[in-house]
Coordinates of N, CA and C in Angstrom, one line a residue:
X1118 N 72.1 16.5 49.0 CA 73.0 15.7 48.1 C 74.0 14.9 48.9
X1119 N 74.2 13.7 48.6 CA 75.1 12.8 49.4 C 76.5 13.3 49.2
X1120 N 77.4 13.0 50.2 CA 78.8 13.4 50.1 C 79.5 12.5 49.0
X1121 N 80.2 13.2 48.2 CA 80.9 12.4 47.1 C 82.0 11.5 47.7
X1122 N 82.1 10.3 47.1 CA 83.0 9.3 47.5 C 84.0 9.0 46.4
X1123 N 85.2 8.6 46.8 CA 86.2 8.3 45.8 C 85.8 7.0 45.1
X1124 N 85.9 7.0 43.8 CA 85.4 5.9 43.0 C 86.5 5.3 42.2
X1125 N 86.7 4.0 42.3 CA 87.8 3.4 41.6 C 87.3 2.3 40.6
X1126 N 87.9 2.4 39.4 CA 87.6 1.4 38.4 C 88.3 0.1 38.7
X1127 N 89.5 0.1 39.1 CA 90.3 -1.1 39.4 C 90.3 -2.1 38.3
X1128 N 90.6 -1.6 37.1 CA 90.7 -2.5 35.9 C 91.7 -1.9 34.9
X1129 N 92.8 -1.5 35.4 CA 93.9 -1.0 34.6 C 93.9 0.5 34.5
X1130 N 93.0 1.0 33.7 CA 92.8 2.5 33.5 C 92.0 3.1 34.7
X1131 N 92.3 4.3 35.0 CA 91.5 5.1 35.9 C 90.2 5.5 35.2
X1132 N 89.2 5.9 35.9 CA 88.0 6.4 35.2 C 88.3 7.7 34.4
X1133 N 89.2 8.5 34.9 CA 89.5 9.7 34.1 C 90.2 9.3 32.8
X1134 N 91.1 8.4 32.8 CA 91.7 7.9 31.6 C 90.6 7.3 30.6
X1135 N 89.7 6.5 31.2 CA 88.6 5.9 30.4 C 87.8 7.0 29.7
X1136 N 87.5 8.1 30.5 CA 86.7 9.2 30.0 C 87.4 9.9 28.9
X1137 N 88.7 10.1 29.0 CA 89.5 10.7 27.9 C 89.5 9.8 26.7
X1138 N 89.7 8.5 26.9 CA 89.7 7.6 25.7 C 88.4 7.6 25.0
X1139 N 87.3 7.7 25.8 CA 86.0 7.8 25.1 C 85.9 9.1 24.3
X1140 N 86.4 10.2 24.8 CA 86.5 11.4 24.1 C 87.3 11.3 22.8
X1141 N 88.4 10.7 22.9 CA 89.3 10.5 21.7 C 88.6 9.6 20.7
X1142 N 87.8 8.7 21.1 CA 87.2 7.7 20.2 C 86.3 8.4 19.1
X1143 N 85.8 9.6 19.4 CA 85.0 10.3 18.4 C 85.8 10.7 17.2
X1144 N 87.1 10.7 17.3 CA 88.0 11.1 16.2 C 88.5 10.0 15.3
X1145 N 88.0 8.7 15.6 CA 88.5 7.6 14.8 C 88.2 7.7 13.3
X1146 N 87.0 8.1 13.0 CA 86.5 8.2 11.6 C 87.3 9.2 10.8
X1147 N 87.7 10.3 11.5 CA 88.5 11.3 10.7 C 90.0 11.1 10.9
X1148 N 90.4 10.0 11.5 CA 91.8 9.7 11.6 C 92.6 10.5 12.5
X1149 N 92.0 11.0 13.6 CA 92.8 11.8 14.6 C 94.0 11.0 15.1
X1150 N 95.1 11.7 15.3 CA 96.4 11.1 15.7 C 96.2 10.2 16.9
X1151 N 95.5 10.6 17.9 CA 95.4 9.9 19.2 C 94.6 8.6 19.1
X1152 N 94.0 8.3 17.9 CA 93.3 7.1 17.7 C 94.0 6.1 16.8
X1153 N 95.1 6.5 16.3 CA 95.9 5.6 15.4 C 96.7 4.6 16.2
X1154 N 96.9 3.4 15.7 CA 97.7 2.4 16.4 C 99.1 3.0 16.7
X1155 N 99.5 2.8 18.0 CA 100.8 3.3 18.5 C 100.7 3.8 19.9
X1156 N 101.8 4.4 20.4 CA 101.9 4.9 21.7 C 101.5 6.4 21.7
X1157 N 100.7 6.8 22.6 CA 100.2 8.2 22.6 C 100.3 8.8 24.1
X1158 N 100.5 10.1 24.2 CA 100.4 10.7 25.5 C 99.0 11.3 25.6
X1159 N 98.4 11.2 26.8 CA 97.2 11.9 27.1 C 97.4 13.4 27.1
X1160 N 96.4 14.2 26.8 CA 96.6 15.6 26.7 C 97.0 16.2 28.1
X1161 N 96.5 15.6 29.2 CA 96.8 15.9 30.5 C 98.1 15.0 30.9
X1162 N 99.2 15.6 31.0 CA 100.5 14.8 31.3 C 100.3 13.9 32.6
X1163 N 99.5 14.4 33.5 CA 99.3 13.6 34.7 C 98.7 12.2 34.5
X1164 N 98.0 12.1 33.3 CA 97.4 10.8 33.0 C 98.3 9.8 32.3
X1165 N 99.5 10.3 32.0 CA 100.5 9.4 31.5 C 100.2 9.1 30.0
X1166 N 100.4 7.8 29.6 CA 100.3 7.5 28.2 C 99.5 6.2 28.0
X1167 N 99.2 5.9 26.7 CA 98.4 4.7 26.4 C 98.8 4.2 25.0
X1168 N 98.5 2.9 24.8 CA 98.7 2.3 23.4 C 97.3 2.1 22.8
X1169 N 97.2 2.5 21.5 CA 96.1 2.1 20.7 C 96.6 0.8 19.9
X1170 N 96.0 -0.3 20.2 CA 96.4 -1.5 19.6 C 95.7 -1.8 18.3
X1171 N 94.5 -1.3 18.2 CA 93.7 -1.4 17.0 C 92.6 -0.4 17.0
X1172 N 92.3 0.2 15.8 CA 91.1 1.0 15.7 C 90.3 0.6 14.6
X1173 N 89.0 0.8 14.6 CA 88.1 0.3 13.6 C 87.0 1.4 13.3
X1174 N 86.9 1.6 12.0 CA 85.9 2.6 11.5 C 85.1 1.9 10.4
X1175 N 83.8 2.1 10.4 CA 83.0 1.5 9.3 C 82.1 2.7 8.7
X1176 N 82.5 3.2 7.6 CA 81.8 4.3 7.0 C 80.3 4.0 6.6
X1177 N 80.0 2.7 6.4 CA 78.7 2.3 6.0 C 77.7 2.6 7.1
X1178 N 78.1 2.5 8.3 CA 77.1 2.7 9.4 C 77.6 3.6 10.5
X1179 N 78.8 4.2 10.4 CA 79.3 5.2 11.3 C 80.0 4.7 12.5
X1180 N 80.2 3.3 12.6 CA 80.8 2.8 13.8 C 82.3 3.3 14.0
X1181 N 82.6 3.6 15.3 CA 84.0 4.0 15.6 C 84.3 3.3 16.9
X1182 N 85.5 2.6 17.0 CA 85.9 1.9 18.2 C 87.4 1.6 18.2
X1183 N 88.0 1.4 19.3 CA 89.4 1.0 19.4 C 89.7 0.2 20.6
X1184 N 90.8 -0.6 20.4 CA 91.3 -1.4 21.5 C 92.6 -0.7 22.0
X1185 N 92.6 -0.5 23.4 CA 93.7 0.2 24.0 C 94.3 -0.5 25.2
X1186 N 95.4 -0.1 25.6 CA 96.1 -0.6 26.8 C 96.9 0.4 27.4
X1187 N 97.1 0.3 28.7 CA 98.0 1.2 29.4 C 99.5 1.0 28.9
X1188 N 100.3 2.0 29.1 CA 101.7 1.9 28.7 C 102.5 1.5 29.9
X1189 N 103.3 0.4 29.8 CA 104.3 0.0 30.8 C 105.7 0.3 30.3
X1190 N 106.7 0.1 31.1 CA 108.0 0.4 30.7 C 108.5 -0.4 29.5
X1191 N 108.0 -1.6 29.4 CA 108.4 -2.4 28.3 C 107.4 -2.6 27.2
X1192 N 106.3 -1.8 27.2 CA 105.3 -1.9 26.1 C 103.9 -1.9 26.7
X1193 N 102.9 -2.3 25.9 CA 101.5 -2.3 26.3 C 101.3 -3.2 27.4
X1194 N 100.3 -2.9 28.3 CA 99.9 -3.7 29.4 C 98.7 -4.6 28.9
X1195 N 99.1 -5.7 28.2 CA 98.1 -6.6 27.6 C 97.2 -7.2 28.7
X1196 N 97.6 -7.2 29.9 CA 96.8 -7.8 31.0 C 95.6 -7.0 31.3
X1197 N 95.5 -5.7 30.8 CA 94.4 -4.9 31.1 C 94.0 -4.1 29.8
X1198 N 93.5 -4.9 28.9 CA 93.0 -4.3 27.6 C 91.6 -3.7 27.8
X1199 N 91.4 -2.5 27.2 CA 90.1 -1.9 27.2 C 89.6 -1.8 25.8
X1200 N 88.3 -2.0 25.6 CA 87.6 -1.8 24.3 C 86.8 -0.5 24.4
X1201 N 87.0 0.5 23.5 CA 86.3 1.8 23.6 C 85.4 2.0 22.4
X1202 N 84.2 2.3 22.7 CA 83.2 2.6 21.6 C 82.7 4.0 21.7
X1203 N 82.8 4.7 20.5 CA 82.3 6.1 20.4 C 80.8 6.1 20.4
X1204 N 80.2 7.2 20.7 CA 78.8 7.4 20.7 C 78.3 8.1 19.5
X1205 N 77.2 8.8 19.6 CA 76.6 9.5 18.5 C 77.5 10.7 18.1
X1206 N 78.0 10.7 16.9 CA 79.0 11.7 16.5 C 78.3 12.8 15.7
X1207 N 77.9 13.8 16.5 CA 77.1 14.9 15.8 C 78.0 15.8 15.0
X1208 N 79.3 15.7 15.2 CA 80.2 16.5 14.4 C 80.5 16.0 13.0
X1209 N 80.7 14.6 13.0 CA 81.1 14.0 11.7 C 80.0 13.3 11.0
X1210 N 79.2 12.5 11.7 CA 78.3 11.6 11.0 C 77.0 11.4 11.8
X1211 N 76.2 12.4 12.1 CA 75.0 12.2 12.9 C 74.0 11.3 12.3
X1212 N 73.8 11.3 11.0 CA 72.8 10.5 10.3 C 73.0 9.0 10.6
X1213 N 74.2 8.5 10.4 CA 74.4 7.1 10.7 C 74.2 6.8 12.1
X1214 N 74.7 7.6 13.0 CA 74.7 7.3 14.5 C 73.3 7.4 15.1
X1215 N 72.5 8.3 14.6 CA 71.1 8.4 15.1 C 70.3 7.2 14.6
X1216 N 70.6 6.8 13.4 CA 70.0 5.5 12.9 C 70.4 4.3 13.7
X1217 N 71.7 4.3 14.1 CA 72.3 3.2 14.9 C 71.6 3.1 16.2
X1218 N 71.4 4.3 16.9 CA 70.8 4.3 18.2 C 69.4 3.5 18.2
X1219 N 68.7 3.5 17.1 CA 67.5 2.8 17.0 C 67.7 1.4 16.6
X1220 N 68.5 1.1 15.6 CA 68.7 -0.2 15.0 C 69.5 -1.1 16.0
X1221 N 70.3 -0.5 16.8 CA 71.1 -1.4 17.7 C 70.3 -1.9 18.9
X1222 N 69.3 -1.1 19.4 CA 68.7 -1.4 20.6 C 67.2 -1.6 20.6
X1223 N 66.6 -1.6 19.4 CA 65.2 -1.9 19.2 C 64.9 -3.1 18.4
X1224 N 64.5 -4.2 19.0 CA 64.2 -5.4 18.1 C 62.9 -5.1 17.3
X1225 N 62.7 -5.7 16.1 CA 63.7 -6.6 15.4 C 64.7 -5.8 14.6
X1226 N 64.8 -4.5 14.7 CA 65.7 -3.7 13.9 C 67.2 -4.1 14.2
X1227 N 67.4 -4.6 15.4 CA 68.8 -4.8 15.8 C 69.4 -6.0 15.0
X1228 N 68.6 -6.7 14.3 CA 69.2 -7.8 13.5 C 69.8 -7.4 12.2
X1229 N 69.7 -6.2 11.8 CA 70.3 -5.8 10.5 C 71.8 -5.4 10.7
X1230 N 72.6 -5.6 9.7 CA 74.0 -5.3 9.8 C 74.2 -3.9 10.2
X1231 N 75.1 -3.6 11.2 CA 75.3 -2.3 11.6 C 76.3 -2.2 12.7
X1232 N 76.2 -1.2 13.6 CA 77.2 -1.0 14.6 C 77.3 -2.1 15.6
X1233 N 76.2 -2.8 15.9 CA 76.2 -3.9 16.9 C 77.2 -5.0 16.4
X1234 N 77.1 -5.3 15.1 CA 77.9 -6.3 14.5 C 79.4 -5.9 14.5
X1235 N 79.6 -4.6 14.2 CA 81.0 -4.1 14.2 C 81.6 -4.1 15.7
X1236 N 80.7 -3.8 16.6 CA 81.2 -3.8 18.0 C 81.5 -5.2 18.4
X1237 N 80.8 -6.2 17.9 CA 81.1 -7.6 18.2 C 82.4 -8.0 17.6
X1238 N 82.7 -7.6 16.4 CA 84.0 -7.9 15.7 C 85.1 -7.3 16.5
X1239 N 85.0 -6.1 16.9 CA 86.1 -5.5 17.7 C 86.3 -6.2 19.0
X1240 N 85.2 -6.6 19.7 CA 85.3 -7.3 21.0 C 86.0 -8.6 20.8
X1241 N 85.7 -9.3 19.7 CA 86.3 -10.6 19.5 C 87.8 -10.4 19.2
X1242 N 88.2 -9.4 18.5 CA 89.6 -9.1 18.3 C 90.3 -8.8 19.6
X1243 N 89.7 -8.1 20.5 CA 90.3 -7.8 21.8 C 90.5 -9.0 22.6
X1244 N 89.4 -9.9 22.6 CA 89.5 -11.1 23.4 C 90.6 -12.0 22.9
X1245 N 90.7 -12.1 21.6 CA 91.7 -13.0 20.9 C 93.1 -12.5 21.3
X1246 N 93.3 -11.1 21.2 CA 94.6 -10.5 21.5 C 94.9 -10.8 23.0
X1247 N 94.0 -10.6 23.9 CA 94.3 -10.9 25.3 C 94.7 -12.3 25.5
X1248 N 94.0 -13.3 24.9 CA 94.3 -14.7 25.1 C 95.7 -15.0 24.5
X1249 N 96.0 -14.4 23.4 CA 97.3 -14.7 22.8 C 98.5 -14.2 23.6
X1250 N 98.3 -13.0 24.2 CA 99.4 -12.4 24.9 C 99.5 -12.7 26.4
X1251 N 98.3 -13.1 27.0 CA 98.4 -13.3 28.5 C 97.8 -14.7 28.9
X1252 N 97.2 -15.4 27.9 CA 96.6 -16.6 28.2 C 95.2 -16.6 28.7
X1253 N 94.6 -15.4 28.9 CA 93.2 -15.3 29.4 C 92.6 -14.0 28.8
X1254 N 91.3 -14.0 28.7 CA 90.6 -12.8 28.3 C 89.7 -12.2 29.4
X1255 N 89.9 -12.7 30.6 CA 89.0 -12.3 31.7 C 89.3 -11.0 32.3
X1256 N 90.3 -10.3 31.8 CA 90.6 -8.9 32.3 C 90.3 -7.8 31.3
X1257 N 89.6 -8.2 30.2 CA 89.3 -7.2 29.2 C 88.1 -6.4 29.8
X1258 N 88.2 -5.1 29.6 CA 87.2 -4.1 30.1 C 86.5 -3.4 28.9
X1259 N 85.2 -3.1 29.0 CA 84.5 -2.4 27.9 C 84.1 -1.1 28.4
X1260 N 84.2 0.0 27.6 CA 83.8 1.3 27.9 C 83.3 2.0 26.7
X1261 N 82.5 3.1 26.9 CA 82.0 3.9 25.8 C 81.1 4.9 26.4
X1262 N 80.7 5.9 25.5 CA 79.8 7.0 25.9 C 78.5 7.0 25.1
X1263 N 77.4 7.2 25.7 CA 76.1 7.3 25.1 C 75.8 6.1 24.2
X1264 N 75.6 6.2 22.9 CA 75.4 5.0 22.1 C 76.6 4.0 22.3
X1265 N 77.8 4.5 22.3 CA 78.9 3.7 22.5 C 78.9 3.0 23.9
X1266 N 78.3 3.6 24.9 CA 78.2 3.0 26.2 C 77.2 1.8 26.1
X1267 N 76.2 2.0 25.3 CA 75.2 0.9 25.1 C 75.9 -0.3 24.4
X1268 N 76.7 0.0 23.4 CA 77.4 -1.1 22.7 C 78.4 -1.8 23.6
X1269 N 79.0 -1.0 24.5 CA 80.0 -1.6 25.5 C 79.2 -2.5 26.5
X1270 N 78.1 -2.1 26.9 CA 77.3 -2.9 27.8 C 76.8 -4.2 27.2
X1271 N 76.4 -4.1 25.9 CA 76.0 -5.2 25.2 C 77.1 -6.3 25.1
X1272 N 78.3 -5.8 24.8 CA 79.4 -6.8 24.6 C 79.8 -7.3 26.0
X1273 N 79.8 -6.4 27.0 CA 80.3 -6.8 28.3 C 79.3 -7.9 28.9
X1274 N 78.0 -7.7 28.8 CA 77.1 -8.6 29.3 C 77.2 -10.0 28.5
X1275 N 77.3 -9.9 27.2 CA 77.4 -11.1 26.4 C 78.6 -11.9 26.8
X1276 N 79.8 -11.3 27.1 CA 81.0 -12.0 27.4 C 81.3 -12.1 28.9
X1277 N 80.3 -11.6 29.7 CA 80.5 -11.7 31.1 C 81.8 -11.0 31.6
X1278 N 82.0 -9.8 31.1 CA 83.2 -9.0 31.5 C 82.7 -7.6 32.0
X1279 N 83.6 -7.0 32.8 CA 83.1 -5.7 33.4 C 83.0 -4.6 32.3
X1280 N 82.1 -3.7 32.6 CA 81.9 -2.5 31.8 C 81.9 -1.2 32.7
X1281 N 82.5 -0.2 32.3 CA 82.5 1.1 32.9 C 82.1 2.1 31.8
X1282 N 80.9 2.6 31.8 CA 80.4 3.4 30.7 C 79.9 4.7 31.2
X1283 N 79.7 5.6 30.3 CA 79.3 7.0 30.6 C 78.0 7.3 29.9
X1284 N 77.0 7.7 30.6 CA 75.7 8.2 30.0 C 75.2 7.2 28.9
X1285 N 75.1 5.9 29.3 CA 74.9 4.9 28.2 C 73.5 4.7 27.8
X1286 N 73.3 4.5 26.5 CA 72.0 4.1 26.0 C 71.8 2.6 26.5
X1287 N 70.6 2.3 26.9 CA 70.3 1.0 27.5 C 70.0 -0.1 26.5
X1288 N 70.8 -1.1 26.4 CA 70.5 -2.2 25.5 C 69.5 -3.3 26.0
X1289 N 68.8 -3.0 27.0 CA 68.0 -4.0 27.7 C 67.1 -4.8 26.7
X1290 N 66.5 -4.1 25.8 CA 65.4 -4.8 25.0 C 66.0 -5.8 24.0
X1291 N 67.3 -5.7 23.8 CA 67.9 -6.7 22.9 C 68.7 -7.7 23.6
X1292 N 68.7 -7.7 25.0 CA 69.4 -8.8 25.7 C 68.4 -10.0 25.8
X1293 N 69.0 -11.2 25.7 CA 68.2 -12.4 25.9 C 68.0 -12.6 27.4
X1294 N 67.2 -13.7 27.7 CA 66.9 -13.9 29.1 C 68.1 -14.2 29.9
X1295 N 69.0 -15.0 29.4 CA 70.2 -15.4 30.1 C 71.0 -14.1 30.4
X1296 N 71.1 -13.2 29.4 CA 71.9 -12.0 29.6 C 71.3 -11.1 30.7
X1297 N 69.9 -11.0 30.7 CA 69.2 -10.2 31.7 C 69.5 -10.8 33.1
X1298 N 69.5 -12.1 33.2 CA 69.7 -12.7 34.5 C 71.2 -12.4 34.9
X1299 N 72.1 -12.4 34.0 CA 73.5 -12.1 34.3 C 73.6 -10.6 34.8
X1300 N 72.9 -9.7 34.2 CA 72.9 -8.3 34.7 C 72.4 -8.3 36.2
X1301 N 71.3 -9.0 36.4 CA 70.7 -9.1 37.7 C 71.6 -9.7 38.8
X1302 N 72.3 -10.7 38.4 CA 73.3 -11.4 39.3 C 74.4 -10.5 39.7
X1303 N 74.8 -9.6 38.8 CA 76.0 -8.7 39.1 C 75.6 -7.3 39.5
X1304 N 74.3 -7.1 39.7 CA 73.9 -5.8 40.1 C 74.5 -5.4 41.5
X1305 N 74.7 -6.4 42.4 CA 75.2 -6.1 43.7 C 76.7 -5.9 43.7
X1306 N 77.4 -6.5 42.8 CA 78.9 -6.4 42.8 C 79.4 -5.4 41.8
X1307 N 78.6 -4.7 41.2 CA 78.9 -3.5 40.3 C 79.8 -3.9 39.1
X1308 N 79.5 -5.0 38.5 CA 80.3 -5.4 37.3 C 80.0 -4.5 36.2
X1309 N 78.7 -4.1 36.1 CA 78.3 -3.2 34.9 C 77.9 -1.8 35.5
X1310 N 78.7 -0.8 35.3 CA 78.4 0.5 35.9 C 78.3 1.6 34.8
X1311 N 77.3 2.5 35.0 CA 77.1 3.6 34.1 C 77.2 4.9 34.9
X1312 N 78.3 5.6 34.6 CA 78.5 6.9 35.3 C 77.6 8.0 34.7
X1313 N 76.8 8.7 35.5 CA 75.9 9.6 35.0 C 75.8 10.8 35.8
X1314 N 75.6 12.0 35.2 CA 75.5 13.2 35.9 C 74.0 13.5 36.4
X1315 N 73.9 14.1 37.5 CA 72.5 14.4 38.0 C 71.6 15.1 37.1
X1316 N 72.2 16.0 36.3 CA 71.4 16.9 35.4 C 71.4 16.4 34.0
X1317 N 71.7 15.1 33.8 CA 71.7 14.5 32.4 C 70.2 14.5 31.9
X1318 N 69.9 15.3 30.9 CA 68.6 15.3 30.4 C 68.4 14.4 29.2
X1319 N 69.4 13.7 28.8 CA 69.4 13.0 27.5 C 69.3 11.5 27.8
X1320 N 70.1 10.9 28.7 CA 70.2 9.5 28.8 C 68.9 8.9 29.4
X1321 N 68.4 9.4 30.5 CA 67.2 8.8 31.1 C 66.1 8.9 30.2
X1322 N 65.9 10.0 29.4 CA 64.8 10.1 28.5 C 64.9 9.1 27.4
X1323 N 66.1 9.0 26.8 CA 66.3 8.0 25.7 C 66.0 6.6 26.2
X1324 N 66.5 6.3 27.4 CA 66.3 4.9 27.9 C 64.9 4.6 28.3
X1325 N 64.1 5.6 28.7 CA 62.7 5.4 29.0 C 62.0 5.0 27.7
X1326 N 62.4 5.6 26.6 CA 61.7 5.3 25.3 C 62.1 4.0 24.8
X1327 N 63.4 3.6 25.1 CA 63.9 2.3 24.6 C 63.5 1.1 25.4
X1328 N 63.5 1.2 26.7 CA 63.3 0.1 27.6 C 62.2 0.2 28.6
X1329 N 61.7 1.4 28.8 CA 60.6 1.6 29.8 C 61.2 2.0 31.1
X1330 N 62.5 1.9 31.3 CA 63.1 2.3 32.5 C 64.4 3.0 32.1
X1331 N 65.0 3.7 33.1 CA 66.2 4.5 32.8 C 67.5 3.8 33.1
X1332 N 67.5 2.7 33.8 CA 68.8 2.1 34.2 C 68.6 0.6 34.4
X1333 N 68.3 -0.2 33.4 CA 68.1 -1.6 33.6 C 69.4 -2.4 33.4
X1334 N 70.2 -2.1 32.5 CA 71.3 -2.9 32.1 C 72.6 -2.6 32.8
X1335 N 72.6 -1.7 33.7 CA 73.8 -1.3 34.5 C 73.4 -0.6 35.7
X1336 N 74.2 -0.6 36.8 CA 73.9 0.2 37.9 C 74.4 1.6 37.7
X1337 N 73.5 2.6 37.9 CA 73.9 3.9 37.7 C 74.7 4.5 38.8
X1338 N 75.8 5.1 38.5 CA 76.7 5.8 39.5 C 76.5 7.3 39.3
X1339 N 75.8 7.9 40.2 CA 75.5 9.4 40.1 C 76.7 10.2 40.5
X1340 N 77.1 11.1 39.7 CA 78.4 11.8 39.8 C 78.2 13.3 40.0
X1341 N 77.1 13.8 40.6 CA 76.9 15.2 40.8 C 76.4 15.9 39.6
X1342 N 76.2 17.2 39.7 CA 75.7 18.0 38.6 C 76.8 18.6 37.8
X1343 N 76.8 18.4 36.5 CA 77.8 19.0 35.6 C 77.4 20.4 35.2
X1344 N 78.4 21.1 34.6 CA 78.2 22.5 34.3 C 77.4 22.7 33.0
X1345 N 77.3 21.7 32.2 CA 76.6 21.8 30.9 C 75.1 21.8 31.0
X1346 N 74.4 22.3 30.0 CA 73.0 22.4 30.0 C 72.3 21.1 30.0
X1347 N 72.9 20.1 29.3 CA 72.2 18.8 29.1 C 72.8 17.7 30.0
X1348 N 74.0 18.0 30.6 CA 74.6 17.0 31.5 C 74.9 15.7 30.9
X1349 N 75.2 15.7 29.6 CA 75.4 14.4 28.9 C 76.9 14.3 28.3
X1350 N 77.7 15.3 28.5 CA 79.0 15.4 27.9 C 80.1 14.8 28.8
X1351 N 81.0 14.1 28.2 CA 82.1 13.5 28.9 C 83.0 14.5 29.6
X1352 N 83.1 15.7 29.1 CA 83.9 16.7 29.7 C 83.3 17.4 30.9
X1353 N 82.1 17.0 31.3 CA 81.4 17.6 32.4 C 81.7 16.8 33.7
X1354 N 82.3 15.7 33.7 CA 82.6 14.9 34.9 C 83.8 15.5 35.6
X1355 N 83.8 15.3 36.9 CA 84.9 15.7 37.8 C 85.6 14.5 38.3
X1356 N 87.0 14.7 38.5 CA 87.8 13.6 39.0 C 88.7 14.1 40.1
X1357 N 89.1 13.1 41.0 CA 90.0 13.5 42.1 C 91.4 13.5 41.6
X1358 N 92.4 13.7 42.5 CA 93.8 13.8 42.2 C 94.3 12.4 41.7
X1359 N 93.6 11.4 42.1 CA 94.1 10.0 41.7 C 93.5 9.6 40.3
X1360 N 92.7 10.5 39.7 CA 92.1 10.2 38.4 C 90.9 9.4 38.5
X1361 N 90.2 9.4 39.6 CA 88.9 8.6 39.7 C 87.8 9.6 39.8
X1362 N 86.7 9.2 39.2 CA 85.5 10.0 39.1 C 85.0 10.3 40.5
X1363 N 84.5 11.5 40.7 CA 83.9 11.9 42.0 C 82.4 11.5 42.0
X1364 N 82.1 10.5 42.8 CA 80.8 9.9 42.7 C 80.0 10.1 44.0
X1365 N 78.7 10.1 43.9 CA 77.8 10.2 45.1 C 77.3 8.8 45.5
X1366 N 77.4 7.8 44.5 CA 76.9 6.5 44.8 C 77.9 5.6 45.3
X1367 N 77.8 5.0 46.5 CA 78.8 4.0 46.9 C 78.8 2.8 46.0
X1368 N 80.0 2.2 45.8 CA 80.1 1.0 45.0 C 81.0 0.0 45.6
X1369 N 80.9 -1.3 45.1 CA 81.7 -2.4 45.6 C 82.4 -2.9 44.4
X1370 N 83.8 -2.8 44.3 CA 84.5 -3.2 43.1 C 85.6 -4.2 43.5
X1371 N 85.5 -4.9 44.5 CA 86.5 -5.8 45.0 C 86.9 -6.9 44.0
X1372 N 86.0 -7.3 43.1 CA 86.3 -8.4 42.2 C 87.1 -7.9 41.0
X1373 N 87.3 -6.6 40.8 CA 87.9 -6.2 39.6 C 89.1 -5.3 39.9
X1374 N 90.0 -5.8 40.7 CA 91.1 -4.9 41.1 C 92.2 -4.9 40.0
X1375 N 92.9 -3.8 39.9 CA 94.0 -3.6 38.9 C 95.1 -4.5 39.3

């Protein structure tokens, strides 16, 4: 096993903060406090605090997502907005989310109204907010876990913005030719990254069924073996003292500095 290297997101939030925000996103539908608009503390005090600028839930298809920003002394850090998408919510709404995993990423089913459309609406709101507050939308970051990671990749590729996702479902089959070329162009500079555990028994299998390969739409960053049986859970990742994921895969992130 390769020696783990320090991994940096360089896009406002650390990877540990992004991981926690992805965990919190699963509570949007049930109205968890940490997903409501306003200022919140991370459960780990060392991670500081964050702003939820907007949250979105669609009971018709189970979509859960939120727009967040780091907390600065004078308010939200609008220069580094992140869009967070929840994955398959087995606790609250598995029926809708399992259906979404198919309809989002398998043509022609992806054309029906559902989570893909909701993800696009939230992305547009984030981009509009960034432009209004900072004059540019080029520093918006997309993140998510599992199904939500696939939604994040889909939006990131469409808008040519960076994505840092965890155990993502691969949206390759619903990308058009231009979007696929964009993925290929950025493969070397790590614009689209998928953090994955060595013992993940879910992601690769699902992506093989969906796209014929396990890692087409993002470069996979292997992060060692997690303690869980399936290696698919956000809480199984390890981080260093600086809040960055412990990774085995070297990366190049010079273009996306905080």
